[in-house]
Structure formats: structure tokens, C-alpha cells
Amino acid sequence: MAEDKKRDDYAIEMGDIKSKAFEPPPAPRPAQAPSSNVANNPILPILSYCGSSILMTVTNKFVLSRLGFNLNFFLLCVQSVVCVVAIQACKTMGVISYRDFNSDEAKKWFPISVLLIGMIYTGTKALQFLSIPVYTIFKNLTIILIAYGEVLWFGGSVTGLTLFSFGLMVLSSLIAAWADIQHALQHYGHSSSEASAQISTLNAGYIWMMFNCFCSATYVLGMRKRIKLTNFKDFDTMFYNNLLSIPILLVCSILLEDWSAENVGRNFPPTERNNLIIAMIFSGLSSVFISYTSAWCVRVTSSTTYSMVGALNKLPIAISGLIFFNAPVTFPSVSAITVGFVSGIVYALARVKQSSKPKNVGLPTTNAPMSASSQSMRDGLKS
């Protein structure tokens, strides 16, 4: 029996060798499509996000800067409707593709859409009360919240150079606020009612900006986590974000905003009505680009890199506010923009330096850390 067992083992071993000897060579792996390499290259989504964010900020400021405009939910609803119609038209023409609507996936993604509404609504309110340079400078504070959110949820870390960049961001925000208040006092007079009204407007903008920073950080971190769970692609994210936002925004607009004839006439005066409608539609089209490029940037890079790009992007956005909307150009305001831009550069260098550090990717087979109980058990077995 033992001899038969050895013969059987030998036969099995020879069979394995024979099957391996006559096994055909593996088929060559198909080359990766160039378009996939382009889509996964971080340079393209970063540049696309920068351009679309500038376009989105300028068009929104144009609509929101109209005197007495208070239909923010309606503006956001129009943007979402235009976005859904645009991407659905592209899908019908075969230009893009994304998943069909699924109620289960919609339920999973609904919290992200709610966070998106909170982010964009608080952003429009802050942009309505603040100038574009001040708005963009304060937006840097979102990076701090996102970085520490990644520390808590994704195992990230914060280095000393990163902390230094955070200090510069806070400093630039303080300089920007001080410059705004000083300009209001010098322009209207320290004891005038106009100065008090202007400072009250600025304070309202700062409060909305604080809410926007928290909402933006929560949205970015939540979207990153949810994308990994749902395996959504870029157009899937954009489709569900805007489609699920429409009913919420519409209900909020009907219930919370004033739709009297007088208020509608104030928001859409006859002399500017056509221009405002065109601008709202155009801002909706620009939201297509900002929705797509933001999700693309987060997926290809990371949420912190996404926020870093937004920090570096603040300089051209701030300059656009100085050019198109006559924001006050003073030494403190220019200093705040400069310090904010430098803080973005320092933060970018900190991230590059941190990512260049070698990581221990080997298996922990030698000198593996163990708990005290495991070590005492090993010592007991040795004795």
C-alpha cells in the first residue's frame, strides 16, 4: 500500500509537470487605452477644475450681486435642472454614458446630495455678502477641516510644514476681514449708519462663510467615502448629485422664498430680466463642469489634493473679482490675497514632501509589533 501511495503521488506530480509543460503561453495583455491614461492623469482634472471653478464663481457673483436678489434656492434649482438636461442630452447623443436611475443607489447617494445642497447654498449666501477676493481667501479654511477630517477618517497625517501653511491661511483670513472692515469705516465714516450697515453685511457674510467651510469639508470627505462604496464614476456622481437636488431645492424655494409679484419683479427687473435668465442658464452649464471636474479630481487624486488645488486657484479667482466686480484694491486686501496664495503654495509643498516619503509596504513578518499579552504568552512558551 505504501508503494502504491508513492506511485500515485509520483503520477500526480508527473501529471502536473506534463500539464505545465504543454500549457500554452498566456495571451498578451492588451495595451491600456491612451484615453484611460489621460483620464487618470492628475494634471488634466486639476486644470479643468481650476477653470470651471473660476467660471462658476464669476457667473454666480454676477447673478447674486444684483441688488435685492434673494431667490438663492431657485438659482440653484435652475442650475441643477440645466445640468441634468445637458448631461442627458449628451448621453442621448452617445457622447457620454452613465448609469440609469436606480432607487437603491439613489437612497445611498441621497445624503451626499443633501450635503451638496448645504455647501452650495451657504456658498451663495457668503458670496452674496462678501467680495470674491475675501470669499476665496476664507475658503482656504476649508482645507484645515478637510485635512483633519482625513486624519480622523482616512488615517492621514499633518506635518509641521502643513501646520505652518494652516497658520498662513488663518492669518490671510484675519487680514482680509480687517481690510474689509477698515475700508467700510474709511469709505462711509466711523459713525455713519452706512458704515454700520456695511459692517453688518460683512458680519453676515463671515457667518455664512463659516457654515460653508464646515459644509464643504463634510461634503468632500463624505463624497470620497461614498464613491468608494458605490463605485460611482464621474458622470454617475454628477447625475445623481443634480437629479436628487432638484426636488429638495424646488420645495425649499417654494416654502422658504418670497414668490410675490413684487419680489419677483425686484429680483428680475424688466430691463435686466433677459440677461439674468441667460446668466442663470449659463451658470447652470458651468455647474456641469464644476460638478464633473470636482468629482474627477477627488477620484483621481485625493480630497486633500482637491482642496489644495482650490487653494492655489484662489489667486486667479481673486483677481477676477478685482477686475469684473470692482472689489476694493488696498494694501491690506492685496496683502491678504498674497498671504493666502503663499499659504496655498506652502501647503502644496508640504503635501508633495509628505507624499515623497517612502512607505513601508512590506509584510510585517520581522520585528512585528505585538501586544503585552502576546509577548508574555510567547515568553511562557519559551520557558
Tab-separated table of C-alpha atoms in Angstrom:
chain	number	residue	atom	x	y	z
A	1	MET	CA	0.000	0.000	0.000
A	2	ALA	CA	2.844	2.325	0.794
A	3	GLU	CA	4.426	1.571	-2.594
A	4	ASP	CA	1.108	2.225	-4.359
A	5	LYS	CA	0.822	5.503	-2.475
A	6	LYS	CA	4.267	6.590	-3.620
A	7	ARG	CA	3.394	5.591	-7.198
A	8	ASP	CA	0.182	7.588	-7.054
A	9	ASP	CA	1.976	10.670	-5.712
A	10	TYR	CA	4.587	10.342	-8.443
A	11	ALA	CA	1.908	10.060	-11.082
A	12	ILE	CA	0.153	13.131	-9.834
A	13	GLU	CA	3.420	15.053	-9.759
A	14	MET	CA	4.322	13.967	-13.288
A	15	GLY	CA	0.825	14.911	-14.422
A	16	ASP	CA	1.315	18.372	-13.048
A	17	ILE	CA	4.653	18.732	-14.796
A	18	LYS	CA	3.184	17.479	-18.043
A	19	SER	CA	0.257	19.855	-17.878
A	20	LYS	CA	2.618	22.736	-17.172
A	21	ALA	CA	4.983	21.733	-19.962
A	22	PHE	CA	2.242	21.712	-22.588
A	23	GLU	CA	0.370	24.693	-21.194
A	24	PRO	CA	0.024	27.331	-23.889
A	25	PRO	CA	1.722	30.653	-23.187
A	26	PRO	CA	-0.535	33.273	-21.646
A	27	ALA	CA	-2.211	35.642	-24.029
A	28	PRO	CA	-0.569	39.039	-24.242
A	29	ARG	CA	-2.238	41.636	-22.061
A	30	PRO	CA	-3.971	44.259	-24.154
A	31	ALA	CA	-2.400	47.666	-24.023
A	32	GLN	CA	-4.211	50.243	-21.978
A	33	ALA	CA	-6.111	52.752	-23.972
A	34	PRO	CA	-4.491	56.175	-24.193
A	35	SER	CA	-7.753	57.827	-23.187
A	36	SER	CA	-7.662	55.973	-19.879
A	37	ASN	CA	-4.150	57.273	-19.215
A	38	VAL	CA	-5.296	60.793	-19.988
A	39	ALA	CA	-8.335	60.454	-17.745
A	40	ASN	CA	-6.190	59.225	-14.839
A	41	ASN	CA	-3.521	61.887	-15.293
A	42	PRO	CA	-3.963	64.320	-12.379
A	43	ILE	CA	-2.853	67.359	-14.414
A	44	LEU	CA	-5.929	67.420	-16.658
A	45	PRO	CA	-8.586	67.211	-13.906
A	46	ILE	CA	-6.713	69.798	-11.844
A	47	LEU	CA	-6.592	72.312	-14.706
A	48	SER	CA	-10.204	71.572	-15.598
A	49	TYR	CA	-11.309	72.098	-12.015
A	50	CYS	CA	-9.430	75.407	-11.819
A	51	GLY	CA	-11.034	76.796	-14.974
A	52	SER	CA	-14.532	75.622	-14.100
A	53	SER	CA	-14.341	76.959	-10.540
A	54	ILE	CA	-13.350	80.411	-11.820
A	55	LEU	CA	-16.218	80.361	-14.305
A	56	MET	CA	-18.682	79.184	-11.673
A	57	THR	CA	-17.669	81.817	-9.121
A	58	VAL	CA	-17.810	84.713	-11.580
A	59	THR	CA	-21.205	83.767	-13.040
A	60	ASN	CA	-22.741	83.211	-9.606
A	61	LYS	CA	-21.390	86.526	-8.350
A	62	PHE	CA	-22.881	88.268	-11.391
A	63	VAL	CA	-26.355	86.955	-10.549
A	64	LEU	CA	-26.062	87.331	-6.771
A	65	SER	CA	-24.653	90.858	-6.970
A	66	ARG	CA	-27.961	92.155	-8.330
A	67	LEU	CA	-29.491	94.496	-5.742
A	68	GLY	CA	-32.071	92.699	-3.619
A	69	PHE	CA	-31.657	89.239	-5.155
A	70	ASN	CA	-32.958	86.686	-2.644
A	71	LEU	CA	-34.043	83.644	-4.696
A	72	ASN	CA	-30.945	81.586	-3.989
A	73	PHE	CA	-32.731	78.240	-3.854
A	74	PHE	CA	-34.368	78.999	-7.204
A	75	LEU	CA	-30.978	79.837	-8.723
A	76	LEU	CA	-29.530	76.526	-7.507
A	77	CYS	CA	-32.590	74.635	-8.760
A	78	VAL	CA	-32.171	76.156	-12.235
A	79	GLN	CA	-28.510	75.149	-12.211
A	80	SER	CA	-29.377	71.549	-11.313
A	81	VAL	CA	-32.116	71.330	-13.963
A	82	VAL	CA	-29.816	72.703	-16.662
A	83	CYS	CA	-27.094	70.287	-15.574
A	84	VAL	CA	-29.383	67.219	-15.738
A	85	VAL	CA	-30.796	68.254	-19.124
A	86	ALA	CA	-27.310	68.873	-20.509
A	87	ILE	CA	-25.805	65.549	-19.462
A	88	GLN	CA	-28.947	63.645	-20.505
A	89	ALA	CA	-28.705	65.238	-23.959
A	90	CYS	CA	-25.053	64.229	-24.174
A	91	LYS	CA	-25.968	60.677	-23.155
A	92	THR	CA	-28.736	60.511	-25.786
A	93	MET	CA	-26.264	61.625	-28.471
A	94	GLY	CA	-23.804	58.976	-27.317
A	95	VAL	CA	-21.185	61.475	-26.181
A	96	ILE	CA	-21.124	60.224	-22.586
A	97	SER	CA	-22.542	57.302	-20.634
A	98	TYR	CA	-23.624	56.816	-17.054
A	99	ARG	CA	-25.840	54.513	-15.050
A	100	ASP	CA	-29.590	54.628	-15.377
A	101	PHE	CA	-31.509	55.810	-12.351
A	102	ASN	CA	-31.709	53.198	-9.612
A	103	SER	CA	-33.748	53.776	-6.480
A	104	ASP	CA	-31.385	51.784	-4.250
A	105	GLU	CA	-28.370	53.747	-5.437
A	106	ALA	CA	-30.364	56.965	-5.054
A	107	LYS	CA	-31.067	56.137	-1.407
A	108	LYS	CA	-27.382	55.512	-0.792
A	109	TRP	CA	-26.349	58.742	-2.506
A	110	PHE	CA	-29.111	60.966	-1.090
A	111	PRO	CA	-27.111	62.101	1.991
A	112	ILE	CA	-24.308	63.310	-0.304
A	113	SER	CA	-26.813	65.358	-2.316
A	114	VAL	CA	-28.092	66.935	0.903
A	115	LEU	CA	-24.520	67.844	1.845
A	116	LEU	CA	-24.008	69.303	-1.630
A	117	ILE	CA	-27.084	71.500	-1.204
A	118	GLY	CA	-25.766	72.730	2.123
A	119	MET	CA	-22.396	73.513	0.579
A	120	ILE	CA	-23.640	75.399	-2.474
A	121	TYR	CA	-26.412	77.269	-0.640
A	122	THR	CA	-24.137	78.540	2.124
A	123	GLY	CA	-21.597	79.373	-0.568
A	124	THR	CA	-24.087	81.534	-2.480
A	125	LYS	CA	-25.117	83.350	0.704
A	126	ALA	CA	-21.485	84.049	1.637
A	127	LEU	CA	-20.690	85.179	-1.915
A	128	GLN	CA	-23.714	87.458	-1.852
A	129	PHE	CA	-22.425	89.371	1.193
A	130	LEU	CA	-18.669	89.201	0.575
A	131	SER	CA	-16.434	90.185	-2.302
A	132	ILE	CA	-14.843	87.475	-4.418
A	133	PRO	CA	-11.298	88.029	-3.014
A	134	VAL	CA	-12.500	87.799	0.604
A	135	TYR	CA	-14.690	84.795	-0.241
A	136	THR	CA	-11.809	82.935	-1.863
A	137	ILE	CA	-9.416	83.722	0.994
A	138	PHE	CA	-11.813	82.419	3.630
A	139	LYS	CA	-12.423	79.332	1.500
A	140	ASN	CA	-8.861	78.276	2.388
A	141	LEU	CA	-10.037	77.477	5.898
A	142	THR	CA	-11.911	74.501	4.437
A	143	ILE	CA	-8.543	72.862	3.774
A	144	ILE	CA	-7.802	72.735	7.500
A	145	LEU	CA	-11.085	70.987	8.222
A	146	ILE	CA	-10.601	68.515	5.367
A	147	ALA	CA	-7.026	67.711	6.427
A	148	TYR	CA	-8.030	66.890	9.991
A	149	GLY	CA	-11.069	65.015	8.707
A	150	GLU	CA	-8.723	62.812	6.712
A	151	VAL	CA	-6.667	62.275	9.858
A	152	LEU	CA	-9.762	61.019	11.672
A	153	TRP	CA	-11.450	59.026	8.876
A	154	PHE	CA	-8.752	58.005	6.409
A	155	GLY	CA	-5.606	57.715	8.520
A	156	GLY	CA	-3.981	60.889	7.220
A	157	SER	CA	-1.324	62.929	8.986
A	158	VAL	CA	-0.407	66.592	9.443
A	159	THR	CA	3.251	67.641	9.321
A	160	GLY	CA	4.927	70.720	10.737
A	161	LEU	CA	5.096	72.413	7.338
A	162	THR	CA	1.398	71.732	6.852
A	163	LEU	CA	0.662	73.358	10.204
A	164	PHE	CA	2.694	76.374	9.105
A	165	SER	CA	0.585	76.672	5.948
A	166	PHE	CA	-2.556	76.452	8.083
A	167	GLY	CA	-1.262	79.352	10.161
A	168	LEU	CA	-0.752	81.409	6.994
A	169	MET	CA	-4.300	80.606	5.887
A	170	VAL	CA	-5.737	81.811	9.168
A	171	LEU	CA	-3.538	84.923	9.023
A	172	SER	CA	-4.679	85.775	5.487
A	173	SER	CA	-8.319	85.425	6.564
A	174	LEU	CA	-7.788	87.783	9.509
A	175	ILE	CA	-6.046	90.333	7.266
A	176	ALA	CA	-8.877	90.107	4.717
A	177	ALA	CA	-11.532	90.668	7.381
A	178	TRP	CA	-9.607	93.576	8.866
A	179	ALA	CA	-9.128	95.121	5.406
A	180	ASP	CA	-12.851	94.861	4.674
A	181	ILE	CA	-13.856	96.487	7.952
A	182	GLN	CA	-11.271	99.277	7.621
A	183	HIS	CA	-12.392	100.024	4.072
A	184	ALA	CA	-16.033	100.256	5.172
A	185	LEU	CA	-15.152	102.628	8.029
A	186	GLN	CA	-12.942	104.838	5.875
A	187	HIS	CA	-15.380	104.922	2.963
A	188	TYR	CA	-18.586	105.589	4.904
A	189	GLY	CA	-17.262	107.186	8.085
A	190	HIS	CA	-16.794	105.673	11.526
A	191	SER	CA	-20.102	106.857	12.988
A	192	SER	CA	-22.360	106.778	9.930
A	193	SER	CA	-25.327	104.471	9.532
A	194	GLU	CA	-23.982	103.353	6.154
A	195	ALA	CA	-20.809	102.076	7.805
A	196	SER	CA	-22.824	100.171	10.411
A	197	ALA	CA	-24.975	98.614	7.692
A	198	GLN	CA	-21.894	97.644	5.676
A	199	ILE	CA	-20.220	96.048	8.699
A	200	SER	CA	-23.419	94.148	9.486
A	201	THR	CA	-23.415	92.863	5.916
A	202	LEU	CA	-19.801	91.743	6.273
A	203	ASN	CA	-20.530	90.007	9.574
A	204	ALA	CA	-23.404	88.117	7.938
A	205	GLY	CA	-21.030	87.080	5.163
A	206	TYR	CA	-18.451	85.833	7.674
A	207	ILE	CA	-21.071	83.739	9.456
A	208	TRP	CA	-22.282	82.201	6.200
A	209	MET	CA	-18.657	81.592	5.252
A	210	MET	CA	-18.092	79.666	8.480
A	211	PHE	CA	-21.090	77.460	7.728
A	212	ASN	CA	-19.846	76.977	4.171
A	213	CYS	CA	-16.425	75.800	5.349
A	214	PHE	CA	-17.969	73.100	7.545
A	215	CYS	CA	-20.460	72.042	4.850
A	216	SER	CA	-17.758	71.919	2.158
A	217	ALA	CA	-15.420	69.793	4.262
A	218	THR	CA	-18.230	67.400	5.169
A	219	TYR	CA	-19.293	67.105	1.544
A	220	VAL	CA	-15.784	66.417	0.203
A	221	LEU	CA	-14.984	63.807	2.840
A	222	GLY	CA	-18.407	62.182	2.579
A	223	MET	CA	-18.273	62.036	-1.207
A	224	ARG	CA	-14.849	60.408	-1.128
A	225	LYS	CA	-16.089	57.730	1.253
A	226	ARG	CA	-19.345	57.165	-0.636
A	227	ILE	CA	-17.652	56.937	-4.041
A	228	LYS	CA	-15.609	54.012	-2.763
A	229	LEU	CA	-18.769	52.263	-1.566
A	230	THR	CA	-20.898	52.852	-4.671
A	231	ASN	CA	-18.074	52.725	-7.248
A	232	PHE	CA	-19.639	55.715	-8.983
A	233	LYS	CA	-17.877	57.177	-11.985
A	234	ASP	CA	-17.680	60.879	-12.732
A	235	PHE	CA	-20.911	61.210	-14.713
A	236	ASP	CA	-22.752	58.954	-12.255
A	237	THR	CA	-21.793	61.338	-9.456
A	238	MET	CA	-22.877	64.387	-11.427
A	239	PHE	CA	-26.173	62.818	-12.491
A	240	TYR	CA	-27.250	61.708	-9.025
A	241	ASN	CA	-25.988	64.890	-7.333
A	242	ASN	CA	-28.068	67.195	-9.510
A	243	LEU	CA	-31.103	64.951	-10.017
A	244	LEU	CA	-31.596	64.341	-6.304
A	245	SER	CA	-31.051	68.019	-5.538
A	246	ILE	CA	-33.878	69.273	-7.794
A	247	PRO	CA	-36.901	68.290	-5.648
A	248	ILE	CA	-35.230	69.489	-2.438
A	249	LEU	CA	-34.271	72.838	-3.931
A	250	LEU	CA	-37.696	73.283	-5.525
A	251	VAL	CA	-39.530	72.599	-2.258
A	252	CYS	CA	-37.183	74.912	-0.330
A	253	SER	CA	-37.691	77.656	-2.907
A	254	ILE	CA	-41.485	77.392	-2.782
A	255	LEU	CA	-41.723	77.207	1.009
A	256	LEU	CA	-38.886	79.474	2.134
A	257	GLU	CA	-38.582	82.141	-0.561
A	258	ASP	CA	-40.885	85.042	-1.391
A	259	TRP	CA	-42.708	84.456	-4.686
A	260	SER	CA	-44.919	87.530	-4.565
A	261	ALA	CA	-45.181	89.597	-7.740
A	262	GLU	CA	-43.356	92.468	-6.071
A	263	ASN	CA	-40.385	90.332	-5.014
A	264	VAL	CA	-40.172	88.562	-8.377
A	265	GLY	CA	-40.155	91.952	-10.102
A	266	ARG	CA	-37.391	93.109	-7.742
A	267	ASN	CA	-35.277	90.024	-8.474
A	268	PHE	CA	-35.942	90.132	-12.229
A	269	PRO	CA	-36.384	93.773	-13.255
A	270	PRO	CA	-37.679	94.162	-16.829
A	271	THR	CA	-34.534	95.945	-18.015
A	272	GLU	CA	-32.230	93.126	-16.830
A	273	ARG	CA	-34.556	90.127	-16.924
A	274	ASN	CA	-33.212	88.535	-20.110
A	275	ASN	CA	-29.588	88.985	-19.069
A	276	LEU	CA	-30.263	87.455	-15.664
A	277	ILE	CA	-32.055	84.443	-17.157
A	278	ILE	CA	-29.213	83.888	-19.620
A	279	ALA	CA	-26.691	84.212	-16.793
A	280	MET	CA	-28.601	81.677	-14.682
A	281	ILE	CA	-28.672	79.198	-17.561
A	282	PHE	CA	-25.003	79.800	-18.230
A	283	SER	CA	-24.191	79.291	-14.560
A	284	GLY	CA	-26.099	76.001	-14.785
A	285	LEU	CA	-23.915	74.918	-17.687
A	286	SER	CA	-20.823	75.934	-15.749
A	287	SER	CA	-22.092	73.814	-12.852
A	288	VAL	CA	-21.846	70.835	-15.211
A	289	PHE	CA	-18.124	71.425	-15.429
A	290	ILE	CA	-17.635	72.117	-11.722
A	291	SER	CA	-19.628	69.010	-10.725
A	292	TYR	CA	-17.749	66.777	-13.121
A	293	THR	CA	-14.255	68.149	-12.551
A	294	SER	CA	-14.582	68.197	-8.745
A	295	ALA	CA	-15.605	64.519	-8.644
A	296	TRP	CA	-12.948	63.715	-11.265
A	297	CYS	CA	-10.277	65.481	-9.217
A	298	VAL	CA	-11.256	63.739	-5.975
A	299	ARG	CA	-11.322	60.312	-7.662
A	300	VAL	CA	-8.004	60.648	-9.496
A	301	THR	CA	-6.101	62.382	-6.679
A	302	SER	CA	-7.492	62.752	-3.149
A	303	SER	CA	-9.809	65.062	-1.266
A	304	THR	CA	-6.845	66.908	0.273
A	305	THR	CA	-5.207	67.416	-3.116
A	306	TYR	CA	-8.564	68.601	-4.376
A	307	SER	CA	-8.662	71.224	-1.639
A	308	MET	CA	-5.003	72.105	-2.286
A	309	VAL	CA	-5.783	72.817	-5.927
A	310	GLY	CA	-8.616	75.022	-4.793
A	311	ALA	CA	-6.161	76.921	-2.584
A	312	LEU	CA	-3.740	77.542	-5.447
A	313	ASN	CA	-6.689	78.517	-7.610
A	314	LYS	CA	-7.634	81.344	-5.272
A	315	LEU	CA	-5.261	83.871	-6.875
A	316	PRO	CA	-6.867	83.969	-10.357
A	317	ILE	CA	-10.333	83.877	-8.783
A	318	ALA	CA	-9.462	86.820	-6.533
A	319	ILE	CA	-8.020	88.744	-9.477
A	320	SER	CA	-11.216	88.132	-11.436
A	321	GLY	CA	-13.148	89.742	-8.577
A	322	LEU	CA	-10.881	92.773	-8.692
A	323	ILE	CA	-11.317	93.086	-12.459
A	324	PHE	CA	-15.016	92.363	-13.014
A	325	PHE	CA	-16.688	93.488	-9.778
A	326	ASN	CA	-14.637	96.494	-8.615
A	327	ALA	CA	-13.579	94.976	-5.318
A	328	PRO	CA	-11.565	97.451	-3.221
A	329	VAL	CA	-7.870	97.356	-4.068
A	330	THR	CA	-5.961	98.397	-0.960
A	331	PHE	CA	-2.650	97.412	0.542
A	332	PRO	CA	-4.279	95.208	3.235
A	333	SER	CA	-6.549	93.484	0.691
A	334	VAL	CA	-3.660	92.782	-1.693
A	335	SER	CA	-1.579	91.577	1.273
A	336	ALA	CA	-4.353	89.181	2.272
A	337	ILE	CA	-4.526	87.780	-1.268
A	338	THR	CA	-0.748	87.391	-1.356
A	339	VAL	CA	-0.541	85.661	2.023
A	340	GLY	CA	-3.424	83.384	1.020
A	341	PHE	CA	-1.686	82.437	-2.213
A	342	VAL	CA	1.617	81.797	-0.393
A	343	SER	CA	-0.215	79.611	2.107
A	344	GLY	CA	-1.530	77.527	-0.789
A	345	ILE	CA	1.978	77.124	-2.201
A	346	VAL	CA	3.379	76.140	1.205
A	347	TYR	CA	0.565	73.654	1.639
A	348	ALA	CA	1.259	72.192	-1.806
A	349	LEU	CA	4.946	71.797	-0.963
A	350	ALA	CA	4.040	70.166	2.346
A	351	ARG	CA	1.815	67.640	0.583
A	352	VAL	CA	4.468	66.874	-2.035
A	353	LYS	CA	7.114	66.427	0.649
A	354	GLN	CA	4.820	64.190	2.679
A	355	SER	CA	3.857	62.036	-0.306
A	356	SER	CA	7.510	61.595	-1.345
A	357	LYS	CA	8.394	59.847	1.908
A	358	PRO	CA	8.900	56.079	1.396
A	359	LYS	CA	6.189	53.941	2.834
A	360	ASN	CA	6.718	50.555	4.461
A	361	VAL	CA	4.730	48.299	2.149
A	362	GLY	CA	6.383	45.013	3.093
A	363	LEU	CA	4.664	42.283	5.046
A	364	PRO	CA	5.197	42.602	8.812
A	365	THR	CA	6.995	39.271	9.138
A	366	THR	CA	10.021	40.501	11.069
A	367	ASN	CA	10.051	42.548	14.227
A	368	ALA	CA	6.269	42.736	14.104
A	369	PRO	CA	4.783	44.720	16.976
A	370	MET	CA	2.718	42.739	19.426
A	371	SER	CA	0.686	43.381	22.497
A	372	ALA	CA	1.951	42.819	26.025
A	373	SER	CA	-0.283	39.754	26.464
A	374	SER	CA	1.083	38.157	23.294
A	375	GLN	CA	4.655	38.829	24.389
A	376	SER	CA	4.037	37.266	27.833
A	377	MET	CA	2.454	34.222	26.171
A	378	ARG	CA	5.498	33.794	23.937
A	379	ASP	CA	7.854	34.070	26.933
A	380	GLY	CA	5.787	31.461	28.771
A	381	LEU	CA	6.020	29.023	25.858
A	382	LYS	CA	9.793	29.539	25.637
A	383	SER	CA	10.214	28.668	29.323
